[in-house]
Coordinates of C-alpha atoms in Angstrom, one line a residue:
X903 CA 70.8 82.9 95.3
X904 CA 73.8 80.7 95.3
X905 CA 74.7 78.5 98.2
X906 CA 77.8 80.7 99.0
X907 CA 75.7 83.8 98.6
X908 CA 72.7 82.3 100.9
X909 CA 74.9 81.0 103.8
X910 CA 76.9 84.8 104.3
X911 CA 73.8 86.5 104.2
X912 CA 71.9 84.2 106.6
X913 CA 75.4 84.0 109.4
X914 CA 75.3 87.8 108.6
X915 CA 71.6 88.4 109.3
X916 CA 71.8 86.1 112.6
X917 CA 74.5 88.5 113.6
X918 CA 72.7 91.7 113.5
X919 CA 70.5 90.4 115.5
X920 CA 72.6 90.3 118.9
X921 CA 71.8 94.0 118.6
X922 CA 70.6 96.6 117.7
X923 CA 73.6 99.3 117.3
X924 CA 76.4 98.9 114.9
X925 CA 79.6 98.0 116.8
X926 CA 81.2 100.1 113.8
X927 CA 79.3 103.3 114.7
X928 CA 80.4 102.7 118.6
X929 CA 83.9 102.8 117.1
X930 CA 82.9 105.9 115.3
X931 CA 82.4 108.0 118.4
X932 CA 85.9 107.6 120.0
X933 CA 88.3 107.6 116.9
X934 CA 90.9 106.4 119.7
X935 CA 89.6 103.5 120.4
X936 CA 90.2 99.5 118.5
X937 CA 87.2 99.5 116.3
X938 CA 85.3 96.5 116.0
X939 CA 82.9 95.3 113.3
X940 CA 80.2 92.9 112.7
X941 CA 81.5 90.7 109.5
X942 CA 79.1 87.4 108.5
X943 CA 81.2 85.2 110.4
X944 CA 81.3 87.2 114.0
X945 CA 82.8 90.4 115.4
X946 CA 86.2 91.6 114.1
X947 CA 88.5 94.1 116.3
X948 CA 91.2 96.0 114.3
X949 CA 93.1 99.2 115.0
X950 CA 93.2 102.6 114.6
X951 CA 96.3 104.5 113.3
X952 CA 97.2 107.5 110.8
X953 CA 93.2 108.8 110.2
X954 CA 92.2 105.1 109.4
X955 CA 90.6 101.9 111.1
X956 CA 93.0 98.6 109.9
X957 CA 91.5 95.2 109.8
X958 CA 93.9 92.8 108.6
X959 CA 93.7 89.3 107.2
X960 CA 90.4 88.8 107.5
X961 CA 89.2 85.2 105.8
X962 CA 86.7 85.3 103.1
X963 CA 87.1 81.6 102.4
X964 CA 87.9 78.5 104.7
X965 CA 91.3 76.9 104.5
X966 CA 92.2 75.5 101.4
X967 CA 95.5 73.5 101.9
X968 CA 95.7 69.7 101.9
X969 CA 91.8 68.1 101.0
X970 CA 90.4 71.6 100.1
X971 CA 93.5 72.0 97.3
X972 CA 92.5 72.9 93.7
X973 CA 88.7 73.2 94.9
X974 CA 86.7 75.8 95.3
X975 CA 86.9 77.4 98.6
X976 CA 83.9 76.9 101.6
X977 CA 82.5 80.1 103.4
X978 CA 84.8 81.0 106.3
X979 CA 83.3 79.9 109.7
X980 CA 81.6 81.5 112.1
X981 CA 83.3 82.7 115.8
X982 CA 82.0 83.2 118.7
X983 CA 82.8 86.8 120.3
X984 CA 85.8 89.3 119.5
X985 CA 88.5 87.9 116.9
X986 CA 91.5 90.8 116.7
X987 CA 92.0 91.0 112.9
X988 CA 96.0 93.3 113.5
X989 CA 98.0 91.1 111.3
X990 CA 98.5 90.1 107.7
X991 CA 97.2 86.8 106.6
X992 CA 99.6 84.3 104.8
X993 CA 100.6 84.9 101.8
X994 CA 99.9 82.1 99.1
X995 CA 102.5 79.5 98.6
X996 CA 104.7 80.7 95.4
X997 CA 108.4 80.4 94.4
X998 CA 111.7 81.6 95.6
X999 CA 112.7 85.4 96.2
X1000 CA 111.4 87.1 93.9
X1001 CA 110.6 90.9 93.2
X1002 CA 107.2 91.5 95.3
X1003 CA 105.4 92.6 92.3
X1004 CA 106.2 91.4 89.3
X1005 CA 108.2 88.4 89.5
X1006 CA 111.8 89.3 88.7
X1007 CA 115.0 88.2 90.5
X1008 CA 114.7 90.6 93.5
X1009 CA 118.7 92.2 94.4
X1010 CA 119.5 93.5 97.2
X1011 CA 119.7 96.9 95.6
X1012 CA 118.2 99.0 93.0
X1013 CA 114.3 99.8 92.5
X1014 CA 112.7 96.4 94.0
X1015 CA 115.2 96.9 97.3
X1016 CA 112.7 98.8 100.3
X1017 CA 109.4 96.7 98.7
X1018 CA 108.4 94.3 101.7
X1019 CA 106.0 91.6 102.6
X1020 CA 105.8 90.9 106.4
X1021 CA 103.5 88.2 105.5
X1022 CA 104.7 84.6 106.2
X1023 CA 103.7 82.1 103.5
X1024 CA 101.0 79.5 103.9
X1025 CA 98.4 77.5 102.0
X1026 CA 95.3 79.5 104.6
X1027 CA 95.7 82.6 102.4
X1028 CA 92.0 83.3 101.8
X1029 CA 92.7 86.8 103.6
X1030 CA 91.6 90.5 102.9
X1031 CA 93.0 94.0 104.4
X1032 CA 90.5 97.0 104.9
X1033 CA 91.5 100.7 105.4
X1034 CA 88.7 103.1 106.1
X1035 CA 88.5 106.0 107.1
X1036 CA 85.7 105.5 109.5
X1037 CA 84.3 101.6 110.5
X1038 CA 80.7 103.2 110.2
X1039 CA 77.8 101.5 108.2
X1040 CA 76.1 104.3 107.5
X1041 CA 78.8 105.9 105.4
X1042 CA 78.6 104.4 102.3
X1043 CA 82.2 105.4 100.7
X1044 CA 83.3 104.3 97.3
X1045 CA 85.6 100.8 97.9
X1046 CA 88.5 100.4 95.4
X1047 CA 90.0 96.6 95.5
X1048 CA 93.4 96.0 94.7
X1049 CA 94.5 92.9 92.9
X1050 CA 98.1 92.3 93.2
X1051 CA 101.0 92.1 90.4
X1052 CA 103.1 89.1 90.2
X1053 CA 101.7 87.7 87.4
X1054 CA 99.2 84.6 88.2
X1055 CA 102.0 83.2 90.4
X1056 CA 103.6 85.4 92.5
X1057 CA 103.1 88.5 94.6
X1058 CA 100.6 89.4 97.6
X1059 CA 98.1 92.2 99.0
X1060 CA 100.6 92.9 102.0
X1061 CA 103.3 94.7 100.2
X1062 CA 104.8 97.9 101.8
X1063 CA 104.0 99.5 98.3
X1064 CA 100.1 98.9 98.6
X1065 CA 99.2 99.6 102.0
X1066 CA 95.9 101.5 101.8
X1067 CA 96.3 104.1 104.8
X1068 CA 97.3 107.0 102.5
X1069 CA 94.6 106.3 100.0
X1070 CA 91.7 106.1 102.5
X1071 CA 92.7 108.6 105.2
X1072 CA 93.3 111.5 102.0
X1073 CA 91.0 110.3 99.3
X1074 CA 88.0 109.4 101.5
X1075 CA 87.5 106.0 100.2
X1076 CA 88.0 102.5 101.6
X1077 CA 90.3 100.5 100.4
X1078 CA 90.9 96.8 100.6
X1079 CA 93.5 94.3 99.3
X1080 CA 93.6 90.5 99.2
X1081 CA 94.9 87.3 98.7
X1082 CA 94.3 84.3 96.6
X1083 CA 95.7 81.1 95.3
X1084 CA 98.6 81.2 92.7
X1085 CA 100.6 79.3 90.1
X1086 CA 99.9 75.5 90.5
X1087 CA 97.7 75.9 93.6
X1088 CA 95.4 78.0 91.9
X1089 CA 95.3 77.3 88.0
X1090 CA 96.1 73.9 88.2
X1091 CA 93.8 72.3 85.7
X1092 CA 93.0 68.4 86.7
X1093 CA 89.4 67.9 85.4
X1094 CA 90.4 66.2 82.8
X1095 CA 91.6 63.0 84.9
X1096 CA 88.9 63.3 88.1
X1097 CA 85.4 65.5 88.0
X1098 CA 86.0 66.5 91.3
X1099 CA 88.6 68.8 90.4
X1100 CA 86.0 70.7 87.9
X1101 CA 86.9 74.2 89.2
X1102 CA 90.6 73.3 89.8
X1103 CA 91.8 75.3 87.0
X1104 CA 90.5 78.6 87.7
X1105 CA 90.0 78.1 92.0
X1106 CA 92.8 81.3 92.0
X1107 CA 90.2 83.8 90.0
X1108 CA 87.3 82.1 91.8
X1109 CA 88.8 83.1 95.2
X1110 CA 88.7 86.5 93.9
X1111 CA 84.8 86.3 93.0
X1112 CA 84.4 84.9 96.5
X1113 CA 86.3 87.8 98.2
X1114 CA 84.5 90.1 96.1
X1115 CA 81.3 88.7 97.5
X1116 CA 82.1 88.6 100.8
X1117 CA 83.0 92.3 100.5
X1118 CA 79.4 92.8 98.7
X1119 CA 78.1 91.3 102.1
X1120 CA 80.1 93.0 104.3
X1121 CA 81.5 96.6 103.1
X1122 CA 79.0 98.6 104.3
X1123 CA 79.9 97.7 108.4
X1124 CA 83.3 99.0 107.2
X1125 CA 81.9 102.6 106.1
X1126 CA 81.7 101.3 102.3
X1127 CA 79.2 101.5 99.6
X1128 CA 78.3 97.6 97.8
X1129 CA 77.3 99.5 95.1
X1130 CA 80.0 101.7 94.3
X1131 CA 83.2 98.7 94.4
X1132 CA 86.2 99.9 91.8
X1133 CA 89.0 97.0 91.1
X1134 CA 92.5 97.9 90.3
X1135 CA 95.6 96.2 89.7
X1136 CA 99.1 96.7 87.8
X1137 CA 100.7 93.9 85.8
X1138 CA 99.3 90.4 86.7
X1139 CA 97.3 92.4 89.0
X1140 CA 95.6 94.1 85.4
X1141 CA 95.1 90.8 84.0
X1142 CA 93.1 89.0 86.6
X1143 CA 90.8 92.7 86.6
X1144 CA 90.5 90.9 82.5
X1145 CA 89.4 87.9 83.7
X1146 CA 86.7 89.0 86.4
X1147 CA 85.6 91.1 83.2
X1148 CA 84.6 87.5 81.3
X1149 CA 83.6 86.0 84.2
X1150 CA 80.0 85.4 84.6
X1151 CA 79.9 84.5 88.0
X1152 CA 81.8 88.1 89.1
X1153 CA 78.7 89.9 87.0
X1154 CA 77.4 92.5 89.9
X1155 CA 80.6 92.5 91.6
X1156 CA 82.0 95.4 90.6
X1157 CA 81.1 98.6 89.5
X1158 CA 84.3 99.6 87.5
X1159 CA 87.6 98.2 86.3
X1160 CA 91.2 99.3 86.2
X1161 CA 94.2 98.0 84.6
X1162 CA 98.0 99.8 85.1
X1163 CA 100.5 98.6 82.8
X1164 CA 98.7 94.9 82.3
X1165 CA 95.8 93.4 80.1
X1166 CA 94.5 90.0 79.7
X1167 CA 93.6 89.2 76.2
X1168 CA 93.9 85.2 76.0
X1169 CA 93.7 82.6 79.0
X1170 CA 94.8 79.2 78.7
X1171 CA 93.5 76.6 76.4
X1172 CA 91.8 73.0 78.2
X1173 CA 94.4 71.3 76.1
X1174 CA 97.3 73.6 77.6
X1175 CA 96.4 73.1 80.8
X1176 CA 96.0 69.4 80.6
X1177 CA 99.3 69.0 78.8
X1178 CA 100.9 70.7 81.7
X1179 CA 98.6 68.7 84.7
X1180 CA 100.0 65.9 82.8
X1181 CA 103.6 67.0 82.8
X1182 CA 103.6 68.0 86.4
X1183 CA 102.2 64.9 87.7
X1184 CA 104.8 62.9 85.7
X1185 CA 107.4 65.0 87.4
X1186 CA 106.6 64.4 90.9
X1187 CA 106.2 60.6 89.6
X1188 CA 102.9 59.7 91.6
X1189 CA 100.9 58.7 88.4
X1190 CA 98.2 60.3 86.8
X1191 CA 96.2 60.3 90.1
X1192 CA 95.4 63.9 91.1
X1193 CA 94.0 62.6 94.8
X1194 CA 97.7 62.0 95.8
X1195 CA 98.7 65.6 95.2
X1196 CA 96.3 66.3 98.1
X1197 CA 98.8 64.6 100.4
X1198 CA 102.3 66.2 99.7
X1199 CA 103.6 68.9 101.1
X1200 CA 103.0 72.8 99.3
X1201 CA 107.0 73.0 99.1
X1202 CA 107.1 69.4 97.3
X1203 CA 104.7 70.2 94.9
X1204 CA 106.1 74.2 93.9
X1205 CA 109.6 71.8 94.0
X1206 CA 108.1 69.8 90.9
X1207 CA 107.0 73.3 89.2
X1208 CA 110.5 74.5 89.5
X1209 CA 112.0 70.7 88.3
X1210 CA 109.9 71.4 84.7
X1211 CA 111.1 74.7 84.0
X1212 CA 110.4 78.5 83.9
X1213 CA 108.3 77.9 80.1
X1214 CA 106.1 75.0 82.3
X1215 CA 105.6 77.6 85.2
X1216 CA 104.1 79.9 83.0
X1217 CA 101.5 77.7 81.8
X1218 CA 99.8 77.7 85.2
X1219 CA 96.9 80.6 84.2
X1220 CA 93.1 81.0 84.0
X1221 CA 91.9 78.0 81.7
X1222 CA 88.9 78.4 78.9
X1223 CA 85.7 77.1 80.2
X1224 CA 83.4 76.4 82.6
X1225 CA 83.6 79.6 85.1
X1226 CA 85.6 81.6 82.4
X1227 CA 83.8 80.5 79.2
X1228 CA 85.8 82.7 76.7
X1229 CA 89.2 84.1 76.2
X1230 CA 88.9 87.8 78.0
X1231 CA 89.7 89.9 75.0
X1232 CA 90.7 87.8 72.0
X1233 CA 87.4 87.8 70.6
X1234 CA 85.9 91.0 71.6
X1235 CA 84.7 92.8 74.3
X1236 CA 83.5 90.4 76.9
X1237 CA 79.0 90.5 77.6
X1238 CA 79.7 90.7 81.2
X1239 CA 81.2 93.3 81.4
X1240 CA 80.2 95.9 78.3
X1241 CA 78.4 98.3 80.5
X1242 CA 81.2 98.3 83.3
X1243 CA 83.3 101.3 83.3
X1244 CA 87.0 101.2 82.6
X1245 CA 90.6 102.8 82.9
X1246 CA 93.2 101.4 81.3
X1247 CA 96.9 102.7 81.7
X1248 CA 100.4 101.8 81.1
X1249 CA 103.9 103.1 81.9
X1250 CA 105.9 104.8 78.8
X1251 CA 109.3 102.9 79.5
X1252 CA 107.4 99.4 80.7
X1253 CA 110.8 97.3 79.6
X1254 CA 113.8 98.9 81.5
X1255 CA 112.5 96.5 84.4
X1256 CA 111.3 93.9 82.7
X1257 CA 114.0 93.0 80.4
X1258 CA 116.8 95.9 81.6
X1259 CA 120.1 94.1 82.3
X1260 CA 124.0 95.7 82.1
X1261 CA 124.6 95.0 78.6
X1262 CA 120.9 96.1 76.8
X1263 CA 122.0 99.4 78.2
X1264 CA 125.3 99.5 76.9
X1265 CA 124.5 98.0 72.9
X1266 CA 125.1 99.9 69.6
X1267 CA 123.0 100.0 66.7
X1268 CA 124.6 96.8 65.1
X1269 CA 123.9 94.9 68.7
X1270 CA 120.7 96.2 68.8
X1271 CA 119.7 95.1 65.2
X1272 CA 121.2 91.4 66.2
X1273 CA 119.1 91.5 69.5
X1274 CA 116.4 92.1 67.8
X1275 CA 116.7 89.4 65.1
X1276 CA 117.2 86.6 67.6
X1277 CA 113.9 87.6 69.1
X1278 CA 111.6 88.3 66.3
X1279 CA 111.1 86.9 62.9
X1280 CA 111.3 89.8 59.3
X1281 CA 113.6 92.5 58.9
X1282 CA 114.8 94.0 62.1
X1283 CA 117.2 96.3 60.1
X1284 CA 114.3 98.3 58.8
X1285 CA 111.9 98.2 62.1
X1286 CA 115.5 99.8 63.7
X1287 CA 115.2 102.5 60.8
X1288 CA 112.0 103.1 61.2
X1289 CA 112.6 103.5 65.0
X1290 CA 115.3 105.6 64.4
X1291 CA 113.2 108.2 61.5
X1292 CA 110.4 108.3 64.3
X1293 CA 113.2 109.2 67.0
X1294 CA 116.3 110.8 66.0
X1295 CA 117.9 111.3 69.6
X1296 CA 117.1 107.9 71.1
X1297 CA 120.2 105.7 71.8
X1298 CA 120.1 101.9 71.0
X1299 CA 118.7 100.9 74.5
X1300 CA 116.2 103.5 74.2
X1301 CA 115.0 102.0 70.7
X1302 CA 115.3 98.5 72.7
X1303 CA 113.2 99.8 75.3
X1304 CA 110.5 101.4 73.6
X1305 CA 110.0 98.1 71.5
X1306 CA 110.0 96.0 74.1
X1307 CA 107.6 98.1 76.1
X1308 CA 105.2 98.1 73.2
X1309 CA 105.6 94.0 72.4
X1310 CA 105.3 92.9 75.9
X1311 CA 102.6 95.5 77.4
X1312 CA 101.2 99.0 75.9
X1313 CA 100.1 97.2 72.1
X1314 CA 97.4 95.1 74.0
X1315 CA 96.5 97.5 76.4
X1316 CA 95.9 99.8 73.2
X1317 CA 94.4 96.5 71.4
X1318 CA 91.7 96.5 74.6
X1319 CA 90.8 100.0 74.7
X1320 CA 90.2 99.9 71.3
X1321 CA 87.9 97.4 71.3
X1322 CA 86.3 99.0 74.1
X1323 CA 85.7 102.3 72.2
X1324 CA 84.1 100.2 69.4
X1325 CA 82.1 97.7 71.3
X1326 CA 81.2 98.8 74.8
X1327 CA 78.7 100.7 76.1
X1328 CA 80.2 102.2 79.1
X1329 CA 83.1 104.6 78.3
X1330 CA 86.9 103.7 78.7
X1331 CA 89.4 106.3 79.8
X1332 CA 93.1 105.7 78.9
X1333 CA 96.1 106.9 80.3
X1334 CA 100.1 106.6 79.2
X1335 CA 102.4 107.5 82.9
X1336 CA 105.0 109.9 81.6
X1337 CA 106.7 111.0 84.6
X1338 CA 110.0 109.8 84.6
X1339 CA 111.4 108.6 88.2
X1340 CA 114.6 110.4 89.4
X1341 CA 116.3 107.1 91.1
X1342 CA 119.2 105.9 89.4
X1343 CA 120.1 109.3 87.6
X1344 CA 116.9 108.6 85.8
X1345 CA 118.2 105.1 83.8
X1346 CA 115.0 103.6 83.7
X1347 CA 113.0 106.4 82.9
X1348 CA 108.7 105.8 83.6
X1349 CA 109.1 101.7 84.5
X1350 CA 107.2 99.1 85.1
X1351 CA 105.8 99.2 89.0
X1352 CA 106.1 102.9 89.1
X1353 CA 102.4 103.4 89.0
X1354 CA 101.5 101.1 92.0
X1355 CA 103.4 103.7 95.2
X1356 CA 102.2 106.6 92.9
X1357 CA 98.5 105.3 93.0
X1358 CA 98.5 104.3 97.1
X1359 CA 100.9 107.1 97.8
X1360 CA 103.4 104.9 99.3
X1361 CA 106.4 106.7 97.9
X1362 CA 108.1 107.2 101.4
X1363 CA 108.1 103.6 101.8
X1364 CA 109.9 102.3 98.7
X1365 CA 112.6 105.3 98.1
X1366 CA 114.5 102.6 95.5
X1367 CA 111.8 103.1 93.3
X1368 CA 110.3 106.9 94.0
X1369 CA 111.3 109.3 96.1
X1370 CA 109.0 112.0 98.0
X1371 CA 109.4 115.4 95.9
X1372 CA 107.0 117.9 94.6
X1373 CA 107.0 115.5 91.0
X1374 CA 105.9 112.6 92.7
X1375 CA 103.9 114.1 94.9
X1376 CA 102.0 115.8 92.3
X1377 CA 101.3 113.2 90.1
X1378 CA 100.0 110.7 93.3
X1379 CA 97.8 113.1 94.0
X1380 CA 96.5 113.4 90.6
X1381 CA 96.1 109.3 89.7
X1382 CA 94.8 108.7 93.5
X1383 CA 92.1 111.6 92.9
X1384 CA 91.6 110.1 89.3
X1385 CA 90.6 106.5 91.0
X1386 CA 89.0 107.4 93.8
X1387 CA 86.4 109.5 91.8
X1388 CA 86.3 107.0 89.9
X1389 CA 85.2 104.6 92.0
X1390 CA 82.7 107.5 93.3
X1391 CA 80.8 107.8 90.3
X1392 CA 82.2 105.7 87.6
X1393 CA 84.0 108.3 85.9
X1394 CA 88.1 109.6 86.6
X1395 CA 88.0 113.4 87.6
X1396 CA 91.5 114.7 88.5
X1397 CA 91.2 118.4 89.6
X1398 CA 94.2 119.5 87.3
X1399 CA 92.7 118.3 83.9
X1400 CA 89.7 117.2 82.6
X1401 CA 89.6 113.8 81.5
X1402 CA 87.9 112.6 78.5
X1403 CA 86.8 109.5 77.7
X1404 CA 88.5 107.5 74.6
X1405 CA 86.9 107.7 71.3
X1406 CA 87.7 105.3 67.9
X1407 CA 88.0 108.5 66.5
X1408 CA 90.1 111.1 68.6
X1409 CA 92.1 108.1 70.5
X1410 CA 92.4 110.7 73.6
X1411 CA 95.0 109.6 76.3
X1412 CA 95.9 111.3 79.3
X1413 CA 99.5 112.0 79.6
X1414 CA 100.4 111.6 83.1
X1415 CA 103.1 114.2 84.2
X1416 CA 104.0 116.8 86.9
X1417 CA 101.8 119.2 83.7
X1418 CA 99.5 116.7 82.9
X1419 CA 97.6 116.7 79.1
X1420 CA 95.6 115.4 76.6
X1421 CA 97.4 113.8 73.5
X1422 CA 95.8 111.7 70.8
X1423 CA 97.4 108.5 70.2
X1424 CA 100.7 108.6 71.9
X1425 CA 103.1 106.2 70.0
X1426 CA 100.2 105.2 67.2
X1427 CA 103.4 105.6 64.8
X1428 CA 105.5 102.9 66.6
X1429 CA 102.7 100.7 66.8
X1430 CA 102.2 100.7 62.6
X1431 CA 105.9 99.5 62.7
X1432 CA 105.4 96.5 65.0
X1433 CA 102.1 95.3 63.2
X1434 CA 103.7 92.5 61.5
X1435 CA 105.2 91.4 64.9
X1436 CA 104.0 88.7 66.6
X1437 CA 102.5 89.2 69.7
X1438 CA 102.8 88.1 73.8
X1439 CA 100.9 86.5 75.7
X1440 CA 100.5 85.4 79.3
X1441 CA 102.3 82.5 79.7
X1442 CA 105.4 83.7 77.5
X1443 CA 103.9 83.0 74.3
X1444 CA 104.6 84.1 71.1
X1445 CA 101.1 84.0 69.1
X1446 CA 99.2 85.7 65.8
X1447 CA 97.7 89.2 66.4
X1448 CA 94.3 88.5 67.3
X1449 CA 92.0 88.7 64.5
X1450 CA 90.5 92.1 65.6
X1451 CA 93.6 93.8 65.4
X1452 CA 94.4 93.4 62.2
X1453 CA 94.1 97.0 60.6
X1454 CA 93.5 98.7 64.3
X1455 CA 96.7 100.6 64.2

């Protein structure tokens, strides 16, 4: 047993024994009342509203600003008596406004304008949220875990779009969201110039294992089941469920996987990350002495980020080695995780967020062909023909869109789950989001972000992106049913369609829609045409195909 393991299981067994009956199954008998819990650090008082118990920001690790930066994060101490657990931790330190879920410039209108943080912003940001529908230890629901979007850098577990009541209070399962280190403070790789930064460049991912442990150790006072723990995330939230996958350490820790509209399928090389450490300490001009970093303030160092550049922020990602030993899906289908099953999803217009601006919508098929061209190398005249054969009714945007969307998200999310079919043992489902949003006389068709208020069934709280109507409304039941069974028994089983798994052979994807069905390889066509294109990675990176793709398509 590790250390971290041995010292929550001892503060949790010293706990139980103030007592013989579970303060969560006093709670239990009078649904009115604040329920309170026995964690391993002491007894934790939430609230009660909308069929759920709340507990929010609990701490699964100590404070980790100032001398516990770019380390691994303690065991959160013990309290003595009641601690009220009714508002949202911080929310880790991270750059300017932004969108709260995937990183882009956030207006004051359009689909990012009613998504909300309450959170404030602080380096003690080692906190988790629990809905459940009952705080009772002997009820042993399914737990899903949600892993927030934003890339590795931005982004939170306290945004209107994923709060959890909704899913647990209708679905029957508990659900829990968290927050971890990000950007610079959590992949900041200084190993290289002082041993006692070993972990620094992956502490972000590790905070995750450790929240994921403390929930093994504690989930069952909060009416869940440590052996039946689903994670999900969309976008960055999808790629660090990719990491945990190659993670030894995060073995046991979960029970299944889901990615929406993001996959992880290279980390950072050592030599990356040192290059960047490097440049970063030159910026903020304190010498290549990582101990001083310890002493300036969050703002000053996240200022020093910004001073390099948007192509230097990027670099600031899970690094090769040590507690992620290989590259999550360059190479094949991680060991750790071959027998854990997976979902993995994307959105069918993925770009018209990402890279949707004024005049993409408004080019011809000359601008589109010179867009192209600047972007990628080979003959963009004849992918546009090809687009164009495949698609006779698209307009040049829509081309744009659909070959962005593939580049930048659904080829490697196809590139995984075919892997999986061919090397895992545990079965992969895949699905392809086809219902098309109404807002903004339905411009950006099924976008980026769509999936995360259709999964929590948060759509009356961020009308700019989905309304409530009998579409929506339809298809959140469907995905939310899909998950949570999932997380039941390890395999998706929406009531209006039977699911099958994905074969090499039959390439089966669910098409989510108000009439949901079964197609076999949606868009294979348009991925043949972009096989000579290079590919994207994490940190903005063009790069070769990885090895195993070649012929895939």
């Amino acid at each position: 047993m590790q250390r971290r393991d041995f010292l929550l299981a001892s503060i949790a067994g010293m706990g139980w024994m103030q007592g013989s009956a579970s303060p969560g199954r006093r709670a239990a008998r009078d649904a009115s009342a604040a329920p309170v819990v026995r964690t391993s650090e002491g007894l934790a008082r939430g609230a009660r509203a909308g069929g759920v118990s709340l507990f929010k920001g609990l701490r699964y690790g100590a404070p980790v600003g100032g001398q516990g930066r770019f380390r691994r994060a303690a065991p959160p101490r013990p309290w003595a008596g009641v601690r009220d657990f009714q508002t949202f931790g911080d929310r880790a330190p991270q750059p300017g406004k932004h969108s709260p879920q995937i990183g882009l410039p956030a207006p004051d209108a359009g689909p990012w304008a009613s998504f909300t943080d309450p959170a404030p912003v602080g380096e003690d940001c080692l906190r988790l949220n629990i809905w459940t529908p009952e705080a009772d230890s002997g009820a042993a629901r399914p737990v899903l875990v949600w892993l927030h979007g934003g890339g590795f850098r931005e982004g939170s577990g306290s945004i209107n779009a994923s709060d959890g009541q909704a899913l647990a209070a209708e679905n029957g399962v508990v659900v829990v969201t968290l927050n971890h280190r990000l950007g610079v403070f959590g992949y900041l790789s200084l190993d290289h110039l002082d041993p006692a930064f070993a972990d620094s460049g992956n502490v972000g991912m590790l905070d995750i294992v450790d929240a994921l442990r403390w929930i093994r150790h504690n989930i069952r006072a909060f009416g869940g089941d440590p052996d039946r723990v689903a994670i999900f995330g969309e976008s960055g939230g999808g790629a660090k469920v990719c990491a945990l996958m190659a993670m030894p350490e995060a073995r046991g820790l979960f029970h299944g996987a889901i990615t929406q509209s993001g996959v992880l399928v290279w980390g950072m090389e050592r030599a990356q990350a040192a290059e960047a450490a490097n440049a970063l300490l030159d910026k903020l001009d304190i010498g290549r002495d990582p101990q001083r970093l310890l002493d300036l303030p969050a703002q000053a160092i996240l200022d020093g980020v910004s001073a390099l550049g948007d192509g230097w922020a990027r670099k600031f990602l899970p690094v090769i080695g040590g507690s992620l030993p290989r590259h999550p899906f360059a190479d094949g289908v991680p060991a750790e995780s071959r027998d854990v099953p997976m979902i993995i999803g994307t959105s069918r217009d993925e770009a018209t967020i990402l890279v949707g601006s004024p005049p993409i919508f408004a080019l011809d098929w000359d601008g589109l062909r010179a867009t192209l061209a600047k972007m990628f190398p080979g003959d963009m005249a004849a992918l546009v023909a090809g687009y164009r054969q495949l698609y006779p009714t698209k307009s040049p945007a829509d081309v744009f869109f659909a070959v962005m969307s593939e580049f930048l998200i659904v080829r490697s999310s196809a590139y995984v789950a075919n892997l999986r079919a061919a090397g895992a043992s545990a079965p992969t489902w895949v699905y392809s989001l086809e219902w098309p949003t109404p807002i903004m006389d339905g411009k950006l068709g099924v976008p980026h972000g769509l999936s995360v208020p259709l999964a929590f069934g948060t759509m009356a709280q961020v009308p700019s992106m989905v309304p409530v109507d009998a579409g929506s409304t339809a298809v959140s039941a469907l995905i939310r049913q899909g998950w949570s069974s999932f997380a039941a028994g390890g395999a998706p089983r929406p009531s209006s369609i039977a699911w099958p798994p994905y074969g090499a052979a039959g390439r089966e994807v669910l098409a989510i829609d108000a009439a949901p069905s079964i197609v076999r390889d949606p868009r294979g066509a348009e991925r043949r045409l972009l096989a000579d294109l290079p590919w994207f990675d994490t940190n903005g990176d063009h790069r070769a195909a990885p090895a195993l793709a070649k012929g895939m398509w």
